[in-house]
Amino acid sequence: MQRYEVAHNNSSMELKDRIKLARQRAGFSQKQAADKSGLDQATISNLERGKHLGSSHLLQIADALSVSFRWLSAGVGEMQVGTNDNHGVYDANTTPVTQPMHYHRYPVVSEVQAGWFAECVVPYPPGMEERHETSDYAAKGAAFWLEVTGDSMTAPPGARPSIPEGTFVLVDTGIEATPGKLVVAQLDESNEATFKKLVIDGGQKYLKPLNPAYPLIPINGNCRIIGVAVEAKTKL
């Protein structure tokens, strides 16, 4: 899972490193962490070895290890909710009490439903209520998960970010779309939304795929920005 809004000093840590750090800080072996998460040890082992780059069980692991889901999944924010320590290193006399984490449920939508989204009078069009995913991210506006299709946002090997097909992207309609953000937009000639990076080159705005095999899409009044991607996660 990745977070796109804010860079913190956890950004250089990979998921495997954060899971291992959280487990060691909790004083658990891999088996103990797995047992408390309701998983098998192989799952924890594969995540710590980097064999798996994501998991649908990160929420369970975060709860079991008493760390922030946002920090564990994306390296964003504090390791423990309500603290200013990103590395889990505390003075013995000032160790904070773990705070309860609050999770929010947002609907999972298709590209067509995302295209309808900006025109809705009600919070969500019919059918959006059927499937949800959770996040500890508190949206500033109406928000939804969009499952990415195609490979236009799959970056070349080693490049980041890279959003492969099947990734779930959390889109917040309450955030300003500024250059450099990953956005969901709708072109006038399409009834579907498109997920791209917003860029400016020579004063011209474009929607830019992360895959260089796809062309830039000029924005010249033919596009409506629906929302900004704030989180992404891949399910195994």
CSV table of N, CA and C in Angstrom, one decimal, residues 20-184:
chain,number,residue,atom,x,y,z
A,20,LYS,N,8.6,-5.8,10.1
A,20,LYS,CA,9.7,-6.3,10.9
A,20,LYS,C,9.9,-5.4,12.1
A,21,LEU,N,10.0,-4.1,11.9
A,21,LEU,CA,10.3,-3.1,13.0
A,21,LEU,C,9.1,-3.2,14.0
A,22,ALA,N,7.9,-3.2,13.5
A,22,ALA,CA,6.7,-3.2,14.4
A,22,ALA,C,6.7,-4.5,15.2
A,23,ARG,N,7.0,-5.6,14.5
A,23,ARG,CA,7.0,-6.9,15.2
A,23,ARG,C,8.0,-7.0,16.3
A,24,GLN,N,9.2,-6.5,16.0
A,24,GLN,CA,10.3,-6.5,17.0
A,24,GLN,C,10.0,-5.6,18.1
A,25,ARG,N,9.5,-4.4,17.8
A,25,ARG,CA,9.1,-3.5,18.8
A,25,ARG,C,8.1,-4.0,19.8
A,26,ALA,N,7.2,-4.9,19.3
A,26,ALA,CA,6.1,-5.5,20.1
A,26,ALA,C,6.7,-6.7,20.9
A,27,GLY,N,7.9,-7.1,20.5
A,27,GLY,CA,8.5,-8.2,21.2
A,27,GLY,C,8.0,-9.6,20.8
A,28,PHE,N,7.5,-9.6,19.6
A,28,PHE,CA,6.9,-10.9,19.1
A,28,PHE,C,7.8,-11.6,18.2
A,29,SER,N,7.8,-12.9,18.2
A,29,SER,CA,8.4,-13.7,17.1
A,29,SER,C,7.4,-13.7,16.0
A,30,GLN,N,7.8,-14.2,14.8
A,30,GLN,CA,6.9,-14.2,13.6
A,30,GLN,C,5.7,-15.1,13.9
A,31,LYS,N,5.9,-16.2,14.7
A,31,LYS,CA,4.8,-17.0,15.0
A,31,LYS,C,3.8,-16.3,15.9
A,32,GLN,N,4.3,-15.6,16.9
A,32,GLN,CA,3.5,-14.9,17.8
A,32,GLN,C,2.7,-13.8,17.1
A,33,ALA,N,3.4,-13.1,16.2
A,33,ALA,CA,2.7,-12.0,15.5
A,33,ALA,C,1.6,-12.6,14.6
A,34,ALA,N,1.9,-13.8,14.0
A,34,ALA,CA,0.9,-14.5,13.1
A,34,ALA,C,-0.3,-14.9,13.9
A,35,ASP,N,0.0,-15.5,15.1
A,35,ASP,CA,-1.1,-16.0,15.9
A,35,ASP,C,-2.0,-14.9,16.4
A,36,LYS,N,-1.4,-13.8,16.8
A,36,LYS,CA,-2.2,-12.7,17.3
A,36,LYS,C,-3.0,-12.0,16.1
A,37,SER,N,-2.5,-12.1,14.9
A,37,SER,CA,-3.2,-11.5,13.7
A,37,SER,C,-4.2,-12.5,13.2
A,38,GLY,N,-4.2,-13.7,13.6
A,38,GLY,CA,-5.1,-14.7,13.1
A,38,GLY,C,-4.6,-15.2,11.7
A,39,LEU,N,-3.3,-15.2,11.5
A,39,LEU,CA,-2.7,-15.6,10.2
A,39,LEU,C,-1.8,-16.8,10.4
A,40,ASP,N,-1.2,-17.3,9.4
A,40,ASP,CA,-0.1,-18.3,9.5
A,40,ASP,C,1.2,-17.6,9.5
A,41,GLN,N,2.2,-18.3,10.0
A,41,GLN,CA,3.5,-17.7,10.1
A,41,GLN,C,4.1,-17.4,8.7
A,42,ALA,N,3.8,-18.3,7.7
A,42,ALA,CA,4.3,-18.1,6.4
A,42,ALA,C,3.9,-16.7,5.8
A,43,THR,N,2.7,-16.2,6.2
A,43,THR,CA,2.3,-14.9,5.7
A,43,THR,C,3.2,-13.8,6.2
A,44,ILE,N,3.5,-13.8,7.5
A,44,ILE,CA,4.3,-12.8,8.1
A,44,ILE,C,5.7,-13.0,7.5
A,45,SER,N,6.2,-14.2,7.4
A,45,SER,CA,7.6,-14.4,6.9
A,45,SER,C,7.7,-13.9,5.5
A,46,ASN,N,6.7,-14.2,4.6
A,46,ASN,CA,6.8,-13.7,3.2
A,46,ASN,C,6.8,-12.2,3.1
A,47,LEU,N,6.0,-11.6,4.0
A,47,LEU,CA,5.9,-10.1,4.0
A,47,LEU,C,7.2,-9.5,4.4
A,48,GLU,N,7.8,-10.1,5.5
A,48,GLU,CA,9.1,-9.5,6.0
A,48,GLU,C,10.2,-9.8,5.0
A,49,ARG,N,10.1,-10.8,4.2
A,49,ARG,CA,11.2,-11.1,3.2
A,49,ARG,C,11.0,-10.3,1.9
A,50,GLY,N,9.9,-9.6,1.8
A,50,GLY,CA,9.6,-8.8,0.6
A,50,GLY,C,9.1,-9.7,-0.5
A,51,LYS,N,8.7,-11.0,-0.2
A,51,LYS,CA,8.2,-11.9,-1.2
A,51,LYS,C,6.8,-11.4,-1.6
A,52,HIS,N,6.0,-10.9,-0.6
A,52,HIS,CA,4.7,-10.3,-0.9
A,52,HIS,C,4.9,-8.8,-0.7
A,53,LEU,N,4.5,-8.0,-1.7
A,53,LEU,CA,4.6,-6.6,-1.6
A,53,LEU,C,3.4,-5.9,-1.0
A,54,GLY,N,2.4,-6.7,-0.7
A,54,GLY,CA,1.1,-6.1,-0.1
A,54,GLY,C,0.3,-7.3,0.4
A,55,SER,N,-0.7,-6.9,1.2
A,55,SER,CA,-1.6,-8.0,1.7
A,55,SER,C,-2.9,-7.4,2.1
A,56,SER,N,-4.0,-8.1,2.0
A,56,SER,CA,-5.3,-7.7,2.5
A,56,SER,C,-5.4,-7.8,4.0
A,57,HIS,N,-4.4,-8.4,4.6
A,57,HIS,CA,-4.4,-8.6,6.1
A,57,HIS,C,-3.6,-7.5,6.9
A,58,LEU,N,-3.2,-6.4,6.2
A,58,LEU,CA,-2.4,-5.4,6.9
A,58,LEU,C,-3.2,-4.8,8.1
A,59,LEU,N,-4.5,-4.7,8.0
A,59,LEU,CA,-5.3,-4.1,9.1
A,59,LEU,C,-5.2,-5.0,10.3
A,60,GLN,N,-5.3,-6.3,10.1
A,60,GLN,CA,-5.2,-7.3,11.2
A,60,GLN,C,-3.8,-7.2,11.8
A,61,ILE,N,-2.8,-7.1,11.0
A,61,ILE,CA,-1.4,-7.1,11.5
A,61,ILE,C,-1.2,-5.8,12.3
A,62,ALA,N,-1.7,-4.7,11.8
A,62,ALA,CA,-1.5,-3.4,12.5
A,62,ALA,C,-2.1,-3.5,13.8
A,63,ASP,N,-3.3,-4.0,13.9
A,63,ASP,CA,-4.0,-4.1,15.2
A,63,ASP,C,-3.3,-5.0,16.1
A,64,ALA,N,-2.8,-6.1,15.6
A,64,ALA,CA,-2.1,-7.1,16.5
A,64,ALA,C,-0.8,-6.5,17.0
A,65,LEU,N,-0.1,-5.7,16.2
A,65,LEU,CA,1.2,-5.1,16.6
A,65,LEU,C,1.0,-3.7,17.3
A,66,SER,N,-0.2,-3.3,17.4
A,66,SER,CA,-0.5,-2.0,18.1
A,66,SER,C,0.2,-0.8,17.4
A,67,VAL,N,0.1,-0.8,16.1
A,67,VAL,CA,0.7,0.3,15.3
A,67,VAL,C,-0.4,0.9,14.4
A,68,SER,N,-0.1,2.1,13.9
A,68,SER,CA,-1.0,2.7,13.0
A,68,SER,C,-1.1,2.0,11.6
A,69,PHE,N,-2.3,1.7,11.2
A,69,PHE,CA,-2.5,1.1,9.9
A,69,PHE,C,-1.9,1.9,8.7
A,70,ARG,N,-2.0,3.2,8.8
A,70,ARG,CA,-1.5,4.1,7.8
A,70,ARG,C,0.1,4.0,7.7
A,71,TRP,N,0.7,4.0,8.9
A,71,TRP,CA,2.1,3.9,9.0
A,71,TRP,C,2.6,2.5,8.5
A,72,LEU,N,1.9,1.4,8.9
A,72,LEU,CA,2.3,0.1,8.5
A,72,LEU,C,2.2,-0.1,7.0
A,73,SER,N,1.0,0.3,6.5
A,73,SER,CA,0.7,0.1,5.1
A,73,SER,C,1.4,1.0,4.1
A,74,ALA,N,1.6,2.2,4.5
A,74,ALA,CA,2.1,3.2,3.6
A,74,ALA,C,3.3,4.0,4.0
A,75,GLY,N,3.7,3.8,5.3
A,75,GLY,CA,4.9,4.6,5.8
A,75,GLY,C,4.6,6.1,6.0
A,76,VAL,N,3.3,6.4,6.3
A,76,VAL,CA,2.9,7.8,6.4
A,76,VAL,C,2.4,8.0,7.8
A,77,GLY,N,2.7,9.1,8.4
A,77,GLY,CA,2.3,9.4,9.8
A,77,GLY,C,3.1,8.8,10.8
A,78,GLU,N,2.5,8.6,12.0
A,78,GLU,CA,3.3,8.1,13.1
A,78,GLU,C,3.1,6.6,13.3
A,79,MET,N,4.1,6.0,13.9
A,79,MET,CA,4.1,4.5,14.0
A,79,MET,C,2.9,4.2,15.0
A,80,GLN,N,2.8,4.9,16.0
A,80,GLN,CA,1.7,4.7,17.0
A,80,GLN,C,0.7,5.9,16.8
A,81,VAL,N,-0.5,5.7,16.8
A,81,VAL,CA,-1.5,6.8,16.7
A,81,VAL,C,-1.4,7.7,17.9
A,82,GLY,N,-1.3,9.0,17.7
A,82,GLY,CA,-1.3,10.0,18.7
A,82,GLY,C,0.1,10.3,19.2
A,83,THR,N,1.1,9.9,18.5
A,83,THR,CA,2.5,10.2,19.0
A,83,THR,C,3.2,11.0,17.9
A,84,ASN,N,4.4,11.5,18.2
A,84,ASN,CA,5.2,12.2,17.2
A,84,ASN,C,6.5,11.4,16.9
A,85,ASP,N,6.4,10.1,17.2
A,85,ASP,CA,7.6,9.3,16.9
A,85,ASP,C,7.4,8.4,15.8
A,86,ASN,N,8.2,8.5,14.7
A,86,ASN,CA,8.0,7.7,13.5
A,86,ASN,C,8.7,6.3,13.6
A,87,HIS,N,9.5,6.1,14.6
A,87,HIS,CA,10.3,4.9,14.6
A,87,HIS,C,10.0,4.0,15.8
A,88,GLY,N,9.1,4.4,16.7
A,88,GLY,CA,8.8,3.6,17.8
A,88,GLY,C,9.8,3.5,18.9
A,89,VAL,N,10.7,4.6,19.0
A,89,VAL,CA,11.7,4.6,20.0
A,89,VAL,C,11.3,5.7,21.0
A,90,TYR,N,11.0,5.2,22.2
A,90,TYR,CA,10.5,6.1,23.3
A,90,TYR,C,11.3,6.0,24.5
A,91,ASP,N,11.4,7.1,25.2
A,91,ASP,CA,12.0,7.1,26.5
A,91,ASP,C,11.2,6.3,27.5
A,92,ALA,N,11.8,5.5,28.4
A,92,ALA,CA,11.2,4.6,29.2
A,92,ALA,C,10.1,5.2,30.1
A,93,ASN,N,10.3,6.5,30.4
A,93,ASN,CA,9.4,7.2,31.3
A,93,ASN,C,8.3,8.0,30.6
A,94,THR,N,8.4,7.9,29.2
A,94,THR,CA,7.4,8.7,28.5
A,94,THR,C,6.7,7.9,27.4
A,95,THR,N,6.8,6.5,27.5
A,95,THR,CA,6.1,5.7,26.5
A,95,THR,C,4.6,5.9,26.5
A,96,PRO,N,4.1,6.3,25.3
A,96,PRO,CA,2.7,6.7,25.3
A,96,PRO,C,1.8,5.5,25.4
A,97,VAL,N,0.6,5.7,25.8
A,97,VAL,CA,-0.4,4.6,25.8
A,97,VAL,C,-1.0,4.5,24.4
A,98,THR,N,-1.1,3.3,23.9
A,98,THR,CA,-1.6,3.1,22.6
A,98,THR,C,-3.1,3.6,22.5
A,99,GLN,N,-3.3,4.4,21.5
A,99,GLN,CA,-4.7,5.0,21.3
A,99,GLN,C,-5.5,4.1,20.4
A,100,PRO,N,-6.8,4.1,20.6
A,100,PRO,CA,-7.6,3.3,19.7
A,100,PRO,C,-7.6,3.9,18.3
A,101,MET,N,-7.6,3.0,17.3
A,101,MET,CA,-7.6,3.5,15.9
A,101,MET,C,-9.0,3.5,15.4
A,102,HIS,N,-9.3,4.6,14.6
A,102,HIS,CA,-10.6,4.7,14.0
A,102,HIS,C,-10.5,4.4,12.5
A,103,TYR,N,-11.4,3.6,12.0
A,103,TYR,CA,-11.3,3.2,10.6
A,103,TYR,C,-12.6,3.7,10.0
A,104,HIS,N,-12.5,4.0,8.7
A,104,HIS,CA,-13.6,4.5,7.9
A,104,HIS,C,-13.9,3.6,6.7
A,105,ARG,N,-15.1,3.4,6.4
A,105,ARG,CA,-15.6,2.5,5.3
A,105,ARG,C,-15.9,3.4,4.1
A,106,TYR,N,-15.3,3.1,3.0
A,106,TYR,CA,-15.6,3.8,1.8
A,106,TYR,C,-16.0,2.8,0.7
A,107,PRO,N,-17.0,3.2,-0.2
A,107,PRO,CA,-17.4,2.3,-1.2
A,107,PRO,C,-16.4,2.0,-2.3
A,108,VAL,N,-16.4,0.8,-2.8
A,108,VAL,CA,-15.5,0.5,-4.0
A,108,VAL,C,-16.4,0.7,-5.2
A,109,VAL,N,-15.9,1.4,-6.2
A,109,VAL,CA,-16.7,1.8,-7.4
A,109,VAL,C,-15.9,1.3,-8.6
A,110,SER,N,-16.7,1.3,-9.7
A,110,SER,CA,-16.1,1.0,-11.0
A,110,SER,C,-15.7,2.3,-11.7
A,111,GLU,N,-15.0,2.2,-12.8
A,111,GLU,CA,-14.7,3.5,-13.5
A,111,GLU,C,-15.9,4.2,-14.0
A,112,VAL,N,-16.9,3.5,-14.4
A,112,VAL,CA,-18.2,4.1,-14.8
A,112,VAL,C,-18.8,4.9,-13.6
A,113,GLN,N,-18.9,4.2,-12.5
A,113,GLN,CA,-19.5,4.8,-11.3
A,113,GLN,C,-18.7,6.0,-10.9
A,114,ALA,N,-17.4,6.0,-11.0
A,114,ALA,CA,-16.5,7.1,-10.6
A,114,ALA,C,-16.9,8.3,-11.6
A,115,GLY,N,-17.2,8.0,-12.8
A,115,GLY,CA,-17.5,9.0,-13.8
A,115,GLY,C,-18.8,9.7,-13.4
A,116,TRP,N,-19.8,8.9,-12.8
A,116,TRP,CA,-21.0,9.5,-12.3
A,116,TRP,C,-20.8,10.4,-11.1
A,117,PHE,N,-19.8,10.1,-10.3
A,117,PHE,CA,-19.6,10.6,-9.0
A,117,PHE,C,-19.8,12.1,-8.9
A,118,ALA,N,-19.1,12.8,-9.7
A,118,ALA,CA,-19.1,14.3,-9.6
A,118,ALA,C,-20.5,14.9,-9.9
A,119,GLU,N,-21.4,14.2,-10.5
A,119,GLU,CA,-22.7,14.7,-10.8
A,119,GLU,C,-23.8,14.3,-9.8
A,120,CYS,N,-23.4,13.5,-8.8
A,120,CYS,CA,-24.4,13.0,-7.9
A,120,CYS,C,-24.9,14.0,-6.9
A,121,VAL,N,-26.2,14.0,-6.7
A,121,VAL,CA,-26.8,14.9,-5.7
A,121,VAL,C,-26.7,14.2,-4.3
A,122,VAL,N,-27.0,12.9,-4.3
A,122,VAL,CA,-26.8,12.0,-3.1
A,122,VAL,C,-25.4,11.7,-3.0
A,123,PRO,N,-24.9,11.3,-1.8
A,123,PRO,CA,-23.5,11.0,-1.5
A,123,PRO,C,-22.9,10.0,-2.5
A,124,TYR,N,-23.7,8.9,-2.8
A,124,TYR,CA,-23.2,7.9,-3.7
A,124,TYR,C,-24.3,7.4,-4.7
A,125,PRO,N,-23.9,7.2,-5.9
A,125,PRO,CA,-25.0,6.6,-6.8
A,125,PRO,C,-25.4,5.3,-6.4
A,126,PRO,N,-26.6,4.8,-6.9
A,126,PRO,CA,-27.1,3.5,-6.5
A,126,PRO,C,-26.1,2.4,-6.9
A,127,GLY,N,-25.9,1.5,-6.0
A,127,GLY,CA,-25.0,0.4,-6.2
A,127,GLY,C,-23.6,0.6,-5.5
A,128,MET,N,-23.3,1.8,-5.2
A,128,MET,CA,-22.0,2.0,-4.6
A,128,MET,C,-21.9,1.5,-3.1
A,129,GLU,N,-23.1,1.3,-2.5
A,129,GLU,CA,-23.1,0.9,-1.1
A,129,GLU,C,-22.9,-0.6,-1.0
A,130,GLU,N,-22.8,-1.3,-2.1
A,130,GLU,CA,-22.8,-2.8,-2.0
A,130,GLU,C,-21.4,-3.3,-1.5
A,131,ARG,N,-20.3,-2.6,-1.8
A,131,ARG,CA,-19.0,-3.1,-1.4
A,131,ARG,C,-18.2,-2.0,-0.8
A,132,HIS,N,-17.5,-2.3,0.3
A,132,HIS,CA,-16.7,-1.3,0.9
A,132,HIS,C,-15.3,-1.8,1.3
A,133,GLU,N,-14.4,-0.9,1.4
A,133,GLU,CA,-13.0,-1.2,2.0
A,133,GLU,C,-12.8,-0.2,3.1
A,134,THR,N,-11.9,-0.6,4.0
A,134,THR,CA,-11.7,0.3,5.2
A,134,THR,C,-10.3,1.0,5.1
A,135,SER,N,-10.2,2.1,5.8
A,135,SER,CA,-8.9,2.8,5.9
A,135,SER,C,-9.0,3.7,7.1
A,136,ASP,N,-7.9,4.0,7.7
A,136,ASP,CA,-7.9,4.9,8.8
A,136,ASP,C,-7.7,6.4,8.4
A,137,TYR,N,-7.7,6.6,7.1
A,137,TYR,CA,-7.7,7.9,6.5
A,137,TYR,C,-9.1,8.5,6.6
A,138,ALA,N,-9.1,9.7,7.2
A,138,ALA,CA,-10.4,10.5,7.3
A,138,ALA,C,-10.5,11.5,6.2
A,139,ALA,N,-11.3,11.2,5.2
A,139,ALA,CA,-11.5,12.0,4.0
A,139,ALA,C,-12.0,13.4,4.3
A,140,LYS,N,-11.5,14.3,3.5
A,140,LYS,CA,-11.9,15.7,3.6
A,140,LYS,C,-13.2,16.0,2.9
A,141,GLY,N,-13.5,15.1,1.9
A,141,GLY,CA,-14.8,15.2,1.2
A,141,GLY,C,-15.3,13.8,1.0
A,142,ALA,N,-16.3,13.7,0.2
A,142,ALA,CA,-16.8,12.3,-0.2
A,142,ALA,C,-15.7,11.5,-0.8
A,143,ALA,N,-15.6,10.3,-0.5
A,143,ALA,CA,-14.4,9.5,-0.9
A,143,ALA,C,-14.9,8.1,-1.4
A,144,PHE,N,-14.1,7.5,-2.2
A,144,PHE,CA,-14.4,6.1,-2.7
A,144,PHE,C,-13.1,5.4,-3.1
A,145,TRP,N,-13.2,4.1,-3.1
A,145,TRP,CA,-12.1,3.3,-3.6
A,145,TRP,C,-12.3,3.0,-5.1
A,146,LEU,N,-11.3,3.1,-5.9
A,146,LEU,CA,-11.4,2.7,-7.3
A,146,LEU,C,-10.4,1.6,-7.6
A,147,GLU,N,-10.9,0.5,-8.2
A,147,GLU,CA,-10.0,-0.6,-8.6
A,147,GLU,C,-9.4,-0.2,-9.9
A,148,VAL,N,-8.1,-0.2,-10.0
A,148,VAL,CA,-7.4,0.2,-11.2
A,148,VAL,C,-7.4,-0.9,-12.2
A,149,THR,N,-7.7,-0.6,-13.5
A,149,THR,CA,-7.7,-1.5,-14.6
A,149,THR,C,-6.7,-1.1,-15.6
A,150,GLY,N,-6.1,-2.1,-16.3
A,150,GLY,CA,-5.1,-1.7,-17.3
A,150,GLY,C,-3.8,-1.5,-16.7
A,151,ASP,N,-2.8,-1.2,-17.6
A,151,ASP,CA,-1.4,-1.0,-17.1
A,151,ASP,C,-0.9,0.4,-17.4
A,152,SER,N,-1.8,1.4,-17.6
A,152,SER,CA,-1.3,2.7,-17.9
A,152,SER,C,-0.6,3.4,-16.8
A,153,MET,N,-0.9,2.9,-15.5
A,153,MET,CA,-0.3,3.5,-14.3
A,153,MET,C,0.8,2.6,-13.7
A,154,THR,N,1.2,1.6,-14.5
A,154,THR,CA,2.3,0.7,-14.1
A,154,THR,C,3.6,1.3,-14.6
A,155,ALA,N,4.4,1.8,-13.6
A,155,ALA,CA,5.7,2.5,-14.0
A,155,ALA,C,6.7,1.5,-14.4
A,156,PRO,N,7.8,1.9,-15.0
A,156,PRO,CA,8.9,1.0,-15.4
A,156,PRO,C,9.5,0.4,-14.1
A,157,PRO,N,10.2,-0.7,-14.2
A,157,PRO,CA,10.8,-1.4,-13.0
A,157,PRO,C,11.7,-0.4,-12.3
A,158,GLY,N,11.5,-0.4,-11.0
A,158,GLY,CA,12.3,0.5,-10.1
A,158,GLY,C,11.7,1.9,-9.9
A,159,ALA,N,10.8,2.3,-10.7
A,159,ALA,CA,10.2,3.6,-10.6
A,159,ALA,C,9.1,3.6,-9.6
A,160,ARG,N,9.0,4.7,-8.9
A,160,ARG,CA,7.9,4.9,-7.9
A,160,ARG,C,7.2,6.2,-8.1
A,161,PRO,N,5.9,6.3,-7.9
A,161,PRO,CA,5.0,5.2,-7.6
A,161,PRO,C,4.7,4.4,-8.8
A,162,SER,N,4.2,3.2,-8.6
A,162,SER,CA,3.7,2.4,-9.7
A,162,SER,C,2.4,1.7,-9.2
A,163,ILE,N,1.4,1.9,-10.0
A,163,ILE,CA,0.0,1.5,-9.6
A,163,ILE,C,-0.5,0.4,-10.6
A,164,PRO,N,-0.1,-0.9,-10.3
A,164,PRO,CA,-0.5,-1.9,-11.3
A,164,PRO,C,-2.0,-2.2,-11.3
A,165,GLU,N,-2.4,-2.9,-12.3
A,165,GLU,CA,-3.8,-3.3,-12.4
A,165,GLU,C,-4.2,-4.2,-11.2
A,166,GLY,N,-5.4,-3.9,-10.7
A,166,GLY,CA,-5.9,-4.6,-9.5
A,166,GLY,C,-5.7,-3.9,-8.2
A,167,THR,N,-4.9,-2.8,-8.2
A,167,THR,CA,-4.7,-2.0,-7.0
A,167,THR,C,-6.0,-1.2,-6.7
A,168,PHE,N,-6.2,-1.1,-5.4
A,168,PHE,CA,-7.4,-0.3,-5.0
A,168,PHE,C,-6.8,1.1,-4.6
A,169,VAL,N,-7.4,2.2,-5.2
A,169,VAL,CA,-6.9,3.5,-4.9
A,169,VAL,C,-8.0,4.3,-4.2
A,170,LEU,N,-7.7,4.9,-3.0
A,170,LEU,CA,-8.7,5.7,-2.3
A,170,LEU,C,-8.7,7.1,-2.8
A,171,VAL,N,-9.8,7.6,-3.3
A,171,VAL,CA,-9.9,8.9,-3.9
A,171,VAL,C,-10.7,9.8,-3.0
A,172,ASP,N,-10.1,11.0,-2.7
A,172,ASP,CA,-10.8,12.0,-1.8
A,172,ASP,C,-11.2,13.2,-2.7
A,173,THR,N,-12.5,13.5,-2.8
A,173,THR,CA,-12.9,14.6,-3.6
A,173,THR,C,-12.8,15.9,-2.9
A,174,GLY,N,-12.3,15.9,-1.7
A,174,GLY,CA,-12.2,17.2,-0.9
A,174,GLY,C,-10.8,17.8,-1.0
A,175,ILE,N,-9.9,17.2,-1.7
A,175,ILE,CA,-8.5,17.7,-1.8
A,175,ILE,C,-8.3,18.4,-3.1
A,176,GLU,N,-7.6,19.5,-3.1
A,176,GLU,CA,-7.3,20.3,-4.3
A,176,GLU,C,-6.4,19.5,-5.2
A,177,ALA,N,-6.7,19.4,-6.5
A,177,ALA,CA,-5.9,18.7,-7.4
A,177,ALA,C,-4.8,19.7,-7.9
A,178,THR,N,-3.6,19.5,-7.4
A,178,THR,CA,-2.4,20.3,-7.8
A,178,THR,C,-1.5,19.5,-8.6
A,179,PRO,N,-0.6,20.1,-9.4
A,179,PRO,CA,0.4,19.4,-10.2
A,179,PRO,C,1.2,18.4,-9.4
A,180,GLY,N,1.4,17.2,-9.9
A,180,GLY,CA,2.1,16.2,-9.2
A,180,GLY,C,1.2,15.2,-8.5
A,181,LYS,N,-0.1,15.6,-8.3
A,181,LYS,CA,-1.0,14.6,-7.7
A,181,LYS,C,-1.4,13.6,-8.6
A,182,LEU,N,-1.8,12.4,-8.1
A,182,LEU,CA,-2.4,11.4,-8.9
A,182,LEU,C,-3.9,11.6,-8.7
A,183,VAL,N,-4.6,11.8,-9.8
A,183,VAL,CA,-6.0,12.2,-9.8
A,183,VAL,C,-6.9,11.2,-10.6
A,184,VAL,N,-8.2,11.3,-10.3
A,184,VAL,CA,-9.2,10.6,-11.1
A,184,VAL,C,-10.0,11.7,-11.8
